[in-house]
Short mmCIF file of C-alpha atoms in Angstrom, two decimals:
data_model
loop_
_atom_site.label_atom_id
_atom_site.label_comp_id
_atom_site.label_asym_id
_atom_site.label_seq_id
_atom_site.Cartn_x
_atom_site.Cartn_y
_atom_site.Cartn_z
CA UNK A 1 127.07 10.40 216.55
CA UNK A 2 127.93 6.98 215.77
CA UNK A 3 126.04 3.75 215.92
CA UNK A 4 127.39 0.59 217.03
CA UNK A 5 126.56 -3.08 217.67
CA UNK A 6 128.57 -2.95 220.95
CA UNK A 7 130.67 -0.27 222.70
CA UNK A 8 132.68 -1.12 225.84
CA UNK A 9 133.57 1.67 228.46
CA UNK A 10 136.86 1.03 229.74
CA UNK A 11 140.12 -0.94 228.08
CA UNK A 12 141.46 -2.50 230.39
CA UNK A 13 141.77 -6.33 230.39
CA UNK A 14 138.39 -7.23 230.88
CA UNK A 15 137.37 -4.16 228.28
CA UNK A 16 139.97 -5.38 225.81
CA UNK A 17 138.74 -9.03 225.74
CA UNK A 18 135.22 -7.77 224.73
CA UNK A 19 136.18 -5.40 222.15
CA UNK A 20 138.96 -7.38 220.61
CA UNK A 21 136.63 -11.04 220.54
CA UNK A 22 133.34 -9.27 219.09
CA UNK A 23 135.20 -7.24 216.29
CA UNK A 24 136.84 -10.86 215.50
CA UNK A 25 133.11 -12.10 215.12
CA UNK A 26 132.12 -9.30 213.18
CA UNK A 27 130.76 -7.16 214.86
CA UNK A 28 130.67 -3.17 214.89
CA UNK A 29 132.47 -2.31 218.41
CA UNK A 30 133.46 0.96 220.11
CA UNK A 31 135.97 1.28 222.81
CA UNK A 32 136.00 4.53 225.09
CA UNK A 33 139.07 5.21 226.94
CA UNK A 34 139.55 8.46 228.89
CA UNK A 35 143.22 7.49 229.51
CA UNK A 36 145.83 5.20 228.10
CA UNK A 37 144.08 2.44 226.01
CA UNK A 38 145.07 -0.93 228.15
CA UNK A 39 143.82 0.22 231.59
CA UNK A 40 146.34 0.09 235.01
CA UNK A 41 147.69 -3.70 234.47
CA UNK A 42 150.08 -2.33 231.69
CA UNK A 43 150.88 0.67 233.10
CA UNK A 44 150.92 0.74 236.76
CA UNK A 45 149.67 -2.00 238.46
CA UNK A 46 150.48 -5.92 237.32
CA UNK A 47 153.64 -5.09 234.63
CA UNK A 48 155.42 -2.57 236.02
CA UNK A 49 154.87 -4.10 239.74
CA UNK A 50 156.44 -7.61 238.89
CA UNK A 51 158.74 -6.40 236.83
CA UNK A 52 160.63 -3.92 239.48
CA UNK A 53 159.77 -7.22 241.91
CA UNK A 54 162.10 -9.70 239.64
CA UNK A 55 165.72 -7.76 240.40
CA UNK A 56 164.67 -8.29 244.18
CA UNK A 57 163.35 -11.74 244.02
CA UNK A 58 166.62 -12.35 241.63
CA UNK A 59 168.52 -10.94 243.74
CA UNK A 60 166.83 -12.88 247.22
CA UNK A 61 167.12 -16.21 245.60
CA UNK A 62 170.37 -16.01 244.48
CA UNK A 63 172.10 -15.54 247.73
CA UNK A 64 170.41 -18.61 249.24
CA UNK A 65 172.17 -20.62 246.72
CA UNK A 66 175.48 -21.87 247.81
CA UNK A 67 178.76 -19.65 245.89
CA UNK A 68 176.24 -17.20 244.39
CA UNK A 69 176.88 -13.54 245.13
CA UNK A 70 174.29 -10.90 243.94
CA UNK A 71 172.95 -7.38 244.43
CA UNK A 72 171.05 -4.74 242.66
CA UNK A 73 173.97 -2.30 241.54
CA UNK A 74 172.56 -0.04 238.77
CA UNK A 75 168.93 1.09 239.76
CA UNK A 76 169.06 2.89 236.18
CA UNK A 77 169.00 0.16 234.65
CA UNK A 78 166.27 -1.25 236.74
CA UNK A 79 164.25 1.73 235.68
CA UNK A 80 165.01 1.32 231.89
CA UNK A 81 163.92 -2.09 231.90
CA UNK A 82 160.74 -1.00 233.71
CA UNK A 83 160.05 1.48 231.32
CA UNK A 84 160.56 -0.84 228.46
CA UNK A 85 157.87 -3.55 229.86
CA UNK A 86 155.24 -0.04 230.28
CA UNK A 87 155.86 1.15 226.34
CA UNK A 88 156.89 4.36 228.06
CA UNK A 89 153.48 4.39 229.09
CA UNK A 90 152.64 4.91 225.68
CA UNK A 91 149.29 3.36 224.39
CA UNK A 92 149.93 3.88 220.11
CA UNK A 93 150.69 0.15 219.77
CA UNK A 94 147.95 -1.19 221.50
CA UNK A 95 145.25 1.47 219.52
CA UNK A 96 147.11 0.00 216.21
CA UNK A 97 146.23 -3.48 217.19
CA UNK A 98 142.24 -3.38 218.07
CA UNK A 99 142.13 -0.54 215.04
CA UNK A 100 143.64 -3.19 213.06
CA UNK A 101 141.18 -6.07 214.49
CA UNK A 102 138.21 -3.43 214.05
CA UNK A 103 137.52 -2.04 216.58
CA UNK A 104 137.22 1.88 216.53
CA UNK A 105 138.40 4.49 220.07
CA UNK A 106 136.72 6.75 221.17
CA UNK A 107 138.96 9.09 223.41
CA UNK A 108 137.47 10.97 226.74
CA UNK A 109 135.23 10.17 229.18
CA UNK A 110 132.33 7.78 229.18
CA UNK A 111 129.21 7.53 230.04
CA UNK A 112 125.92 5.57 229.50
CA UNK A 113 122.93 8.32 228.71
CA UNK A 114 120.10 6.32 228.64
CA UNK A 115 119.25 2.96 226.96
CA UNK A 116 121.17 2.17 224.48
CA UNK A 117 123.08 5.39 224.03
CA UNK A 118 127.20 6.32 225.53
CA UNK A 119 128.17 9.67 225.55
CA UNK A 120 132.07 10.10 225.46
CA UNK A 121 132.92 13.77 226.12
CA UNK A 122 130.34 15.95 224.01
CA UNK A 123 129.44 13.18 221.48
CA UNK A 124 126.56 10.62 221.64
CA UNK A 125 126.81 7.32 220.00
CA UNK A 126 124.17 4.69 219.94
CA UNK A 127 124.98 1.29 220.76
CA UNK A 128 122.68 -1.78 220.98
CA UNK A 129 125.07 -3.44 223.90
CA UNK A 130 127.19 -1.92 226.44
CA UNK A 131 129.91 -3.13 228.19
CA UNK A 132 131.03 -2.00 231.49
CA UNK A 133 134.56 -2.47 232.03
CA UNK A 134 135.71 1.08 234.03
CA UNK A 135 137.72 -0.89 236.55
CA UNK A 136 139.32 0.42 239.99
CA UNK A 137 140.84 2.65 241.59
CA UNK A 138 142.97 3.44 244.87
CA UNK A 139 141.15 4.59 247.82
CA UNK A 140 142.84 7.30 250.26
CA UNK A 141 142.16 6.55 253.95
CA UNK A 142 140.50 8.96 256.24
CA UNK A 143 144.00 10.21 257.53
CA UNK A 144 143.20 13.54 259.20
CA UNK A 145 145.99 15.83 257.10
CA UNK A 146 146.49 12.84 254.78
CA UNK A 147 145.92 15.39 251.70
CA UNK A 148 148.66 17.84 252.35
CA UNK A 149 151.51 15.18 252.08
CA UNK A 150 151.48 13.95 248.84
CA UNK A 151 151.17 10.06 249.46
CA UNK A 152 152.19 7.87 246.78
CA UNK A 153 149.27 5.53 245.62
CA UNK A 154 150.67 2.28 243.40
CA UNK A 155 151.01 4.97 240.42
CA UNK A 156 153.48 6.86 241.65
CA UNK A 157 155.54 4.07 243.36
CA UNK A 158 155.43 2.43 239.41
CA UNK A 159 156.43 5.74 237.91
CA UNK A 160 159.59 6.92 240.62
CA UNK A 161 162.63 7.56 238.80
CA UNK A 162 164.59 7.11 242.49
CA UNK A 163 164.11 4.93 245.15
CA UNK A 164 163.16 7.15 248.44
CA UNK A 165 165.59 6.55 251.33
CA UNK A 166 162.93 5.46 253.76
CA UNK A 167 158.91 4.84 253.11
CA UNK A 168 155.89 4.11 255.31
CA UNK A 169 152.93 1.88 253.32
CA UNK A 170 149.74 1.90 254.50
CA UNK A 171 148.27 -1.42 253.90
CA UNK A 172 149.13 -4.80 254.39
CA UNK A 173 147.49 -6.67 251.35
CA UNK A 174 149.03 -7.73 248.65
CA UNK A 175 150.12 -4.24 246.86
CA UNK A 176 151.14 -2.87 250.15
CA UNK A 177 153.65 -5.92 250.47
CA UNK A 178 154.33 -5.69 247.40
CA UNK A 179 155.85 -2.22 247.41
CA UNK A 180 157.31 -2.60 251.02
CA UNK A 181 159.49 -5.65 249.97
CA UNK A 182 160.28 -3.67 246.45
CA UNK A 183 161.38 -0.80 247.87
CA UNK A 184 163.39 -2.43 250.89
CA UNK A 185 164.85 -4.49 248.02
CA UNK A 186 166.25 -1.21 246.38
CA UNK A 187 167.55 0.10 249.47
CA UNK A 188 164.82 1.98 251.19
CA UNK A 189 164.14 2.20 255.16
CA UNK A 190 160.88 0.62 255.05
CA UNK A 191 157.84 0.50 257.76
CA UNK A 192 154.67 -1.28 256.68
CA UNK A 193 151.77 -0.36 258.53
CA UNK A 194 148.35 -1.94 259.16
CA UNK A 195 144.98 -2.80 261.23
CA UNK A 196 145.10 -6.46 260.67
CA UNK A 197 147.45 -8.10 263.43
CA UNK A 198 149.49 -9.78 260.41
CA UNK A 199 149.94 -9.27 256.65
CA UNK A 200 147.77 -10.44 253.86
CA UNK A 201 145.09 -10.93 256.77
CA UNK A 202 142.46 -12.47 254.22
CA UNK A 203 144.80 -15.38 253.95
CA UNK A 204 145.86 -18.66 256.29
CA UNK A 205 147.44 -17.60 259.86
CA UNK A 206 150.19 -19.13 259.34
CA UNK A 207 150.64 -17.60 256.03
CA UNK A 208 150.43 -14.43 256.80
CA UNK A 209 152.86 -15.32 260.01
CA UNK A 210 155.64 -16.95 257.88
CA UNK A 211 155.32 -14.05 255.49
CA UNK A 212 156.14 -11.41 258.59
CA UNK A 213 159.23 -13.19 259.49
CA UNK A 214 160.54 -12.56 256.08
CA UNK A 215 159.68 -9.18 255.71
CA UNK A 216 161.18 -8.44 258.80
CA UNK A 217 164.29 -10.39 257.70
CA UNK A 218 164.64 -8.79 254.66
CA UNK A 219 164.90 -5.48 257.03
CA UNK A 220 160.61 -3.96 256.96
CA UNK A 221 159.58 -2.68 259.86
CA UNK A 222 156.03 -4.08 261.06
CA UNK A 223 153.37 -1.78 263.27
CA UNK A 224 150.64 -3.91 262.52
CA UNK A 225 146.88 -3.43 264.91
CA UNK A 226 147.42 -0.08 264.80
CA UNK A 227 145.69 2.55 262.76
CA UNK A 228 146.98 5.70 261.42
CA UNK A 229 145.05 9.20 262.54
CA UNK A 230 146.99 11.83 261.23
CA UNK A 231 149.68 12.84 258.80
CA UNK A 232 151.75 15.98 258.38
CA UNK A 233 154.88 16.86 257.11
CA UNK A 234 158.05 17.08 259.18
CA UNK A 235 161.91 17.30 258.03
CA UNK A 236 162.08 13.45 257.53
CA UNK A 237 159.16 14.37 254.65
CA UNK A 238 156.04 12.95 256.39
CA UNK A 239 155.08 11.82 260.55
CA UNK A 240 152.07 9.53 260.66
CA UNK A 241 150.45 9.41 264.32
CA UNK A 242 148.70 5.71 265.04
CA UNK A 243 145.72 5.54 267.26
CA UNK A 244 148.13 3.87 269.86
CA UNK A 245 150.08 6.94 270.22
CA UNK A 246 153.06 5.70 268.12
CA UNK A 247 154.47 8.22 265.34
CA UNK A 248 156.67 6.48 261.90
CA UNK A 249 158.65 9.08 259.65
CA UNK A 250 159.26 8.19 256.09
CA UNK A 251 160.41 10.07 252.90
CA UNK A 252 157.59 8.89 251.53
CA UNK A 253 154.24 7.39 252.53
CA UNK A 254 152.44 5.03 250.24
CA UNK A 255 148.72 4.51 250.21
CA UNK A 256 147.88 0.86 249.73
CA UNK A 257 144.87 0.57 251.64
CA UNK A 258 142.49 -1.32 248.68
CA UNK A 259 140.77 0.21 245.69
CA UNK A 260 137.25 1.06 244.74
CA UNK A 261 135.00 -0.08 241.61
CA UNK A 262 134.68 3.35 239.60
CA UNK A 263 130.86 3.80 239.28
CA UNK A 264 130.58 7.48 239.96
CA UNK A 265 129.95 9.82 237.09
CA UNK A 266 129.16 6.98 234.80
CA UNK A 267 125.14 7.33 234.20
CA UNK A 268 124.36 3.77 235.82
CA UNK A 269 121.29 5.82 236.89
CA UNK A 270 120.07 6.37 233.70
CA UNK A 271 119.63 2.54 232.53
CA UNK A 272 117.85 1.70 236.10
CA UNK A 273 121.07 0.32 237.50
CA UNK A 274 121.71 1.22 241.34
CA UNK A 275 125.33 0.17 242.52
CA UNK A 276 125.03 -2.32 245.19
CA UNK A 277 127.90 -2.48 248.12
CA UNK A 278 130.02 -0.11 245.87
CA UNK A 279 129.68 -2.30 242.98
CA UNK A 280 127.90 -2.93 240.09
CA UNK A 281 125.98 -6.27 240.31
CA UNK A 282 126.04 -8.74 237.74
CA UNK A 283 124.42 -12.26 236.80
CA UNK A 284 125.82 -15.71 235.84
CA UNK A 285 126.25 -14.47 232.67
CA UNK A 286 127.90 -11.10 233.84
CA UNK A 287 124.65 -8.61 233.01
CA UNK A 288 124.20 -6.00 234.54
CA UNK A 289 120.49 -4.96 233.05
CA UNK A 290 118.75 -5.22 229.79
CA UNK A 291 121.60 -4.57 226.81
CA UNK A 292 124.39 -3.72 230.10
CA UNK A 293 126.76 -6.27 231.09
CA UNK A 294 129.77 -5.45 233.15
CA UNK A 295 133.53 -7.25 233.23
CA UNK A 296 136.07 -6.47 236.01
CA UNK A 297 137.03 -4.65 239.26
CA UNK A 298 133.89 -2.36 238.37
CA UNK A 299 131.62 -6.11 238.98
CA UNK A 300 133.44 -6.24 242.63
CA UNK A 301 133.31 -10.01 242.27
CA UNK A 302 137.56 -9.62 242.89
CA UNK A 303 140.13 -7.25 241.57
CA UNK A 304 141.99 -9.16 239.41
CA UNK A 305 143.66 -8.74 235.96
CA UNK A 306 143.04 -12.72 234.86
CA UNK A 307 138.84 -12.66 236.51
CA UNK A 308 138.24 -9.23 234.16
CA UNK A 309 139.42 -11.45 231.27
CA UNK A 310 137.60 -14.84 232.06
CA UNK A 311 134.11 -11.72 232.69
CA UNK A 312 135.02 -11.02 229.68
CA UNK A 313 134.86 -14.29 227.53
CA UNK A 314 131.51 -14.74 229.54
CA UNK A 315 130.22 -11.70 228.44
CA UNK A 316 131.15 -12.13 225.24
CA UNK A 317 129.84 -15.83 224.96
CA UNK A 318 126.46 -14.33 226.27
CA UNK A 319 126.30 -11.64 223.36
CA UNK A 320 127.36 -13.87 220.74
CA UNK A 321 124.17 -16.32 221.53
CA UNK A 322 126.81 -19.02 223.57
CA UNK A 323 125.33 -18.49 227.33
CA UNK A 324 127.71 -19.66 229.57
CA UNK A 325 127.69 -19.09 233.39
CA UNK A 326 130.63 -17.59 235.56
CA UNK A 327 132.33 -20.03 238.10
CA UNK A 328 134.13 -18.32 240.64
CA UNK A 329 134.91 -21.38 242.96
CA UNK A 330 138.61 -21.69 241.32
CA UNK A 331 140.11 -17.95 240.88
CA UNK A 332 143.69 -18.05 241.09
CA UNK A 333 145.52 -15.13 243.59
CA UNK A 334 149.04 -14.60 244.01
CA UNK A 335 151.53 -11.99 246.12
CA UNK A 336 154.45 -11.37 243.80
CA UNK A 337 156.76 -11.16 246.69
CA UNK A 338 159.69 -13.27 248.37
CA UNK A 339 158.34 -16.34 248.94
CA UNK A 340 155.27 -15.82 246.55
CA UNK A 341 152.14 -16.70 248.46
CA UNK A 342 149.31 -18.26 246.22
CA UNK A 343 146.09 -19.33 246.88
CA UNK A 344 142.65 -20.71 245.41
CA UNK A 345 139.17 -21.26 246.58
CA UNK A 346 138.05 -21.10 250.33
CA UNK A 347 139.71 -20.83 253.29
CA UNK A 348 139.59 -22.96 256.06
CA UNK A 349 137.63 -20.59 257.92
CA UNK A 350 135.53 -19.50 254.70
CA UNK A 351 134.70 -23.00 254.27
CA UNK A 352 133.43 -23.64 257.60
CA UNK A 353 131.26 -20.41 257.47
CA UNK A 354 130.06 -21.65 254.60
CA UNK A 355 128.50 -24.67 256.28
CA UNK A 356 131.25 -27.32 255.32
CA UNK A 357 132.32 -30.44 257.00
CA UNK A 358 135.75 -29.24 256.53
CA UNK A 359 139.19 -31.77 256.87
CA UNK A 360 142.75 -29.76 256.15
CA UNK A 361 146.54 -30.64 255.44
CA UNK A 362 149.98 -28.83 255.64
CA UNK A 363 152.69 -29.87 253.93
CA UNK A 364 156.18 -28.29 254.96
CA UNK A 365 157.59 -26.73 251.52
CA UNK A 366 161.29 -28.15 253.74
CA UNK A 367 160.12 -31.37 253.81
CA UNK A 368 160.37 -31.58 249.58
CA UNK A 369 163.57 -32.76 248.07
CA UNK A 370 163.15 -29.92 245.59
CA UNK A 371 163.34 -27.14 248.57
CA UNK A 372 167.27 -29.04 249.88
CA UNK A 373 168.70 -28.01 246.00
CA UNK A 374 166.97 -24.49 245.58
CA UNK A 375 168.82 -23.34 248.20
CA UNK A 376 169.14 -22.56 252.03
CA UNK A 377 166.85 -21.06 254.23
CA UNK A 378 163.79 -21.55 252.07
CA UNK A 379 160.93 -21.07 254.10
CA UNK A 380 157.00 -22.54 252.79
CA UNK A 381 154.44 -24.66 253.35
CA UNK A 382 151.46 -26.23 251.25
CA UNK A 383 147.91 -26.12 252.71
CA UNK A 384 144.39 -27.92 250.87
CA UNK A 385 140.71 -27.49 252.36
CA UNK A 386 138.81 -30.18 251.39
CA UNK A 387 135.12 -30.63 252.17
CA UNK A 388 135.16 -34.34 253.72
CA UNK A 389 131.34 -35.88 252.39
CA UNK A 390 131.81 -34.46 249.36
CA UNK A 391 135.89 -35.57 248.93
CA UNK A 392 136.88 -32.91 246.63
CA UNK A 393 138.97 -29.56 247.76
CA UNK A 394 137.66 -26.44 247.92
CA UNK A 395 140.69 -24.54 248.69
CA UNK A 396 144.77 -24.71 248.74
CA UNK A 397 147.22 -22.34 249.38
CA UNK A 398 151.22 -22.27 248.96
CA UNK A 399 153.90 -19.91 250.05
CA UNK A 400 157.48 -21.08 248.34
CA UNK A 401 159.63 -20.25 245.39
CA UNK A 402 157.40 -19.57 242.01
CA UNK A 403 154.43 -20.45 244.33
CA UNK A 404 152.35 -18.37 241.58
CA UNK A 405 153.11 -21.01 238.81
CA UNK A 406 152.58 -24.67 240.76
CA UNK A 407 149.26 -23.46 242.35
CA UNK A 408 147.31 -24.58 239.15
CA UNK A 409 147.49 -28.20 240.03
CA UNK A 410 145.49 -27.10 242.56
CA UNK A 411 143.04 -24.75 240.98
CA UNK A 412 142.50 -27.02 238.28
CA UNK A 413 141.33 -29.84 241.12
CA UNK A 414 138.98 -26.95 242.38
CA UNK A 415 137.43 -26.28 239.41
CA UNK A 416 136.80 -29.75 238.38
CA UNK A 417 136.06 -31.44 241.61
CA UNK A 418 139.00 -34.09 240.67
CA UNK A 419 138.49 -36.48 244.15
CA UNK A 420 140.96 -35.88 246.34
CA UNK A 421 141.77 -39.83 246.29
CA UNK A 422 142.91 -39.09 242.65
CA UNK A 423 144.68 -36.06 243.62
CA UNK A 424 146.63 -37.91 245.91
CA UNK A 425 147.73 -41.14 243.49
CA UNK A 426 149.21 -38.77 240.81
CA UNK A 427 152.51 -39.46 239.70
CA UNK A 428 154.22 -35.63 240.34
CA UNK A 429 157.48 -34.65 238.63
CA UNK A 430 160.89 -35.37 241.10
CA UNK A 431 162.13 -33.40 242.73
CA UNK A 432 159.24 -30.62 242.11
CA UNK A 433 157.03 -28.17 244.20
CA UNK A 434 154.33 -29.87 242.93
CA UNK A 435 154.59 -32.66 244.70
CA UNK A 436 153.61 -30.84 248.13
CA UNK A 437 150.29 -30.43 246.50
CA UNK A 438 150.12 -34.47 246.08
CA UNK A 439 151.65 -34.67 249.64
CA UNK A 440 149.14 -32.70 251.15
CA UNK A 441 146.16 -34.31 249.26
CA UNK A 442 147.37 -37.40 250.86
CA UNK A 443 147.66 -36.76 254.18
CA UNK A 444 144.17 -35.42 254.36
CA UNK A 445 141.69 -37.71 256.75
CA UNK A 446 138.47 -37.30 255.01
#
């Protein structure tokens, strides 16, 4: 049994940032990892996603520019460089580095076992903090037969070694875009399937409409509203049958349908901690209960790499005896696909809901001098939420080229309430995307 001044369940990001910044101030820390120490983001989920994205995106933007002629010719090579941004999947560098900061793994399974105590796999260790950081994982619908076809979750679809000839994805958020325009990209007869009436539902209408024109463009079948009720194999590989009576054959299906916190089988009940809505629950200052604090998908605040990493300062700010509280008003989230779609804050409809005098703006990505010398046929648009007493925004979104990367102007004026009357007088780099933000910041009539 060891004894420790902190142990951290989990390595992923959120887990990482814990262990690494308390063994930097001293401390005695523990990390338990039943699988590859660095979680999904380096493995199969953000890396490997963006990184079998960039050929396609490469490849999308190049032939809107003017005596440019590109394609994706040798998919080993695709694969190769997609293995080299995963380590092979091999987690020996990343052990060397928080070994070398400190830090000692502990390999196998997890689990708290009372107060101040983690088992991992038959050993106990004492610990006088904890640190939940066990992440997410991907939920399998209630497809009657679903079981018996071998669907592809995000894992699989990062590990294939060849692109299927056709695939059906379940899900229309961001990783089931994702994978739908990846795959097309590649080659693949590709259907995208979902409830919502259009993709990325959680975001603007008209987002989620300009995105469906490109997807269908770039050759992805849509059945959106409908749901799917039962899956079985057939000579194609797999038939799904929709609640409409409509039936899509694929190669392969993917699962995409949204991923759960992993609380089961990790003794919350033994330290008094019920989940609540799936998750675990956590204050300002990201505890969970007395010596528990918990970073990441697991806290169900949002699933994303760059939130488990800001939990994670907070946590560690709270431990080290420098409270800070969590503000969640400015996350950053992007869709890695072709146009990237980016977003912060509230939506218009969120913000109403929320009880807010609400005034908006759209700014037509076309109507930017930087759009006429990307290229042709570049489709996007800027949109900011602003709440009118108050004159501040409380949301923004973007669809356009790099969308991902000019969204911070906007975050940043979330986060710090900078008055949308200053927003609006900057000076913004010609010719830029950045200057839709200013655009649209102007045109508001608060």
């Amino acid at each position: 049994m060891g004894k420790f001044e902190a142990l951290v369940i989990g390595s992923g990001s959120g887990g990482r940032a814990v262990a690494g910044r308390l063994a930097d101030a001293g401390m005695e820390v523990a990390m338990a990892e039943s699988g590859p120490v660095g979680g999904e983001c380096p493995y199969w989920a953000c890396m490997p996603s963006k990184a079998l994205l960039r050929p396609v995106e490469a490849v999308a933007a190049a032939r809107r520019v003017p005596g440019v002629a590109a394609g994706v010719e040798r998919w080993a090579e695709v694969a190769e460089f997609r293995e080299a941004i995963v380590s092979g999947r091999d987690d020996a560098g990343k052990v060397e580095r928080y070994e070398d900061r400190g830090v000692t793994v502990l390999r196998g399974h997890a689990c708290l076992d009372g107060p101040g105590a983690v088992r991992v796999g038959d050993e106990r260790h004492r610990a006088e903090r904890v640190v939940i950081a066990t992440g997410s994982a991907a939920v399998i619908p209630p497809v009657e037969g679903i079981g018996d076809v071998d669907p592809w979750t995000n894992r699989e679809a990062m590990e294939m070694d060849r692109v299927p000839a056709s695939a059906l994805v379940l899900g229309g958020g961001p990783v089931g875009v994702e994978i739908a325009q990846m795959l097309a990209g590649y080659g693949a007869a590709v259907a995208l399937a979902d409830t919502a009436a259009r993709p990325l539902d959680g975001a603007a209408p008209e987002v989620g409409d300009m995105l469906a024109r490109r997807l269908r463009q770039g050759g992805v079948e849509l059945a959106m509203g409908r749901e799917a009720t039962r899956a079985v194999r057939d000579a194609d590989g797999v038939a799904v049958t929709f609640d409409d009576g409509s039936r899509l054959t694929a190669e392969r299906l993917v699962v995409a349908t949204g991923r759960r916190p992993r609380v089961e089988g990790i003794g919350l009940d033994t330290v008094g901690i019920a989940p609540r809505d799936g998750a675990i629950a956590v204050d300002e200052r990201c505890r969970a209960a007395e010596g528990v604090w918990a970073v990441g998908d697991v806290t169900g605040v949002a699933q994303f790499t760059h939130l488990a990493a800001y939990q994670g300062r907070v946590a560690c700010a709270d431990i080290l005896g420098e409270p800070v509280a969590a503000d969640y008003s400015a996350i950053p989230r992007s869709v890695f696909c072709d146009p990237e779609v980016a977003a912060v804050g509230m939506t218009e409809r969120q913000a109403r809901e929320a009880g807010i005098d609400v005034a908006t703006a759209t700014v037509d990505l076309g109507d930017l001098e930087r759009t006429s010398t990307y290229g042709r046929d570049i489709e996007g648009l800027i949109g900011v939420v602003a709440d009118r007493r108050a004159a501040v925004l409380v949301g923004a979104h973007a669809v356009g080229p790099l969308a991902s990367e000019w969204i911070h102007l906007a975050v940043l004026a979330v986060r710090a309430r900078v008055p949308v009357d200053v927003l609006g007088d900057l000076i913004a780099q010609f010719p830029s995307f950045s200057e839709g933000l200013v655009a649209a910041a102007r045109a508001l009539e608060l």
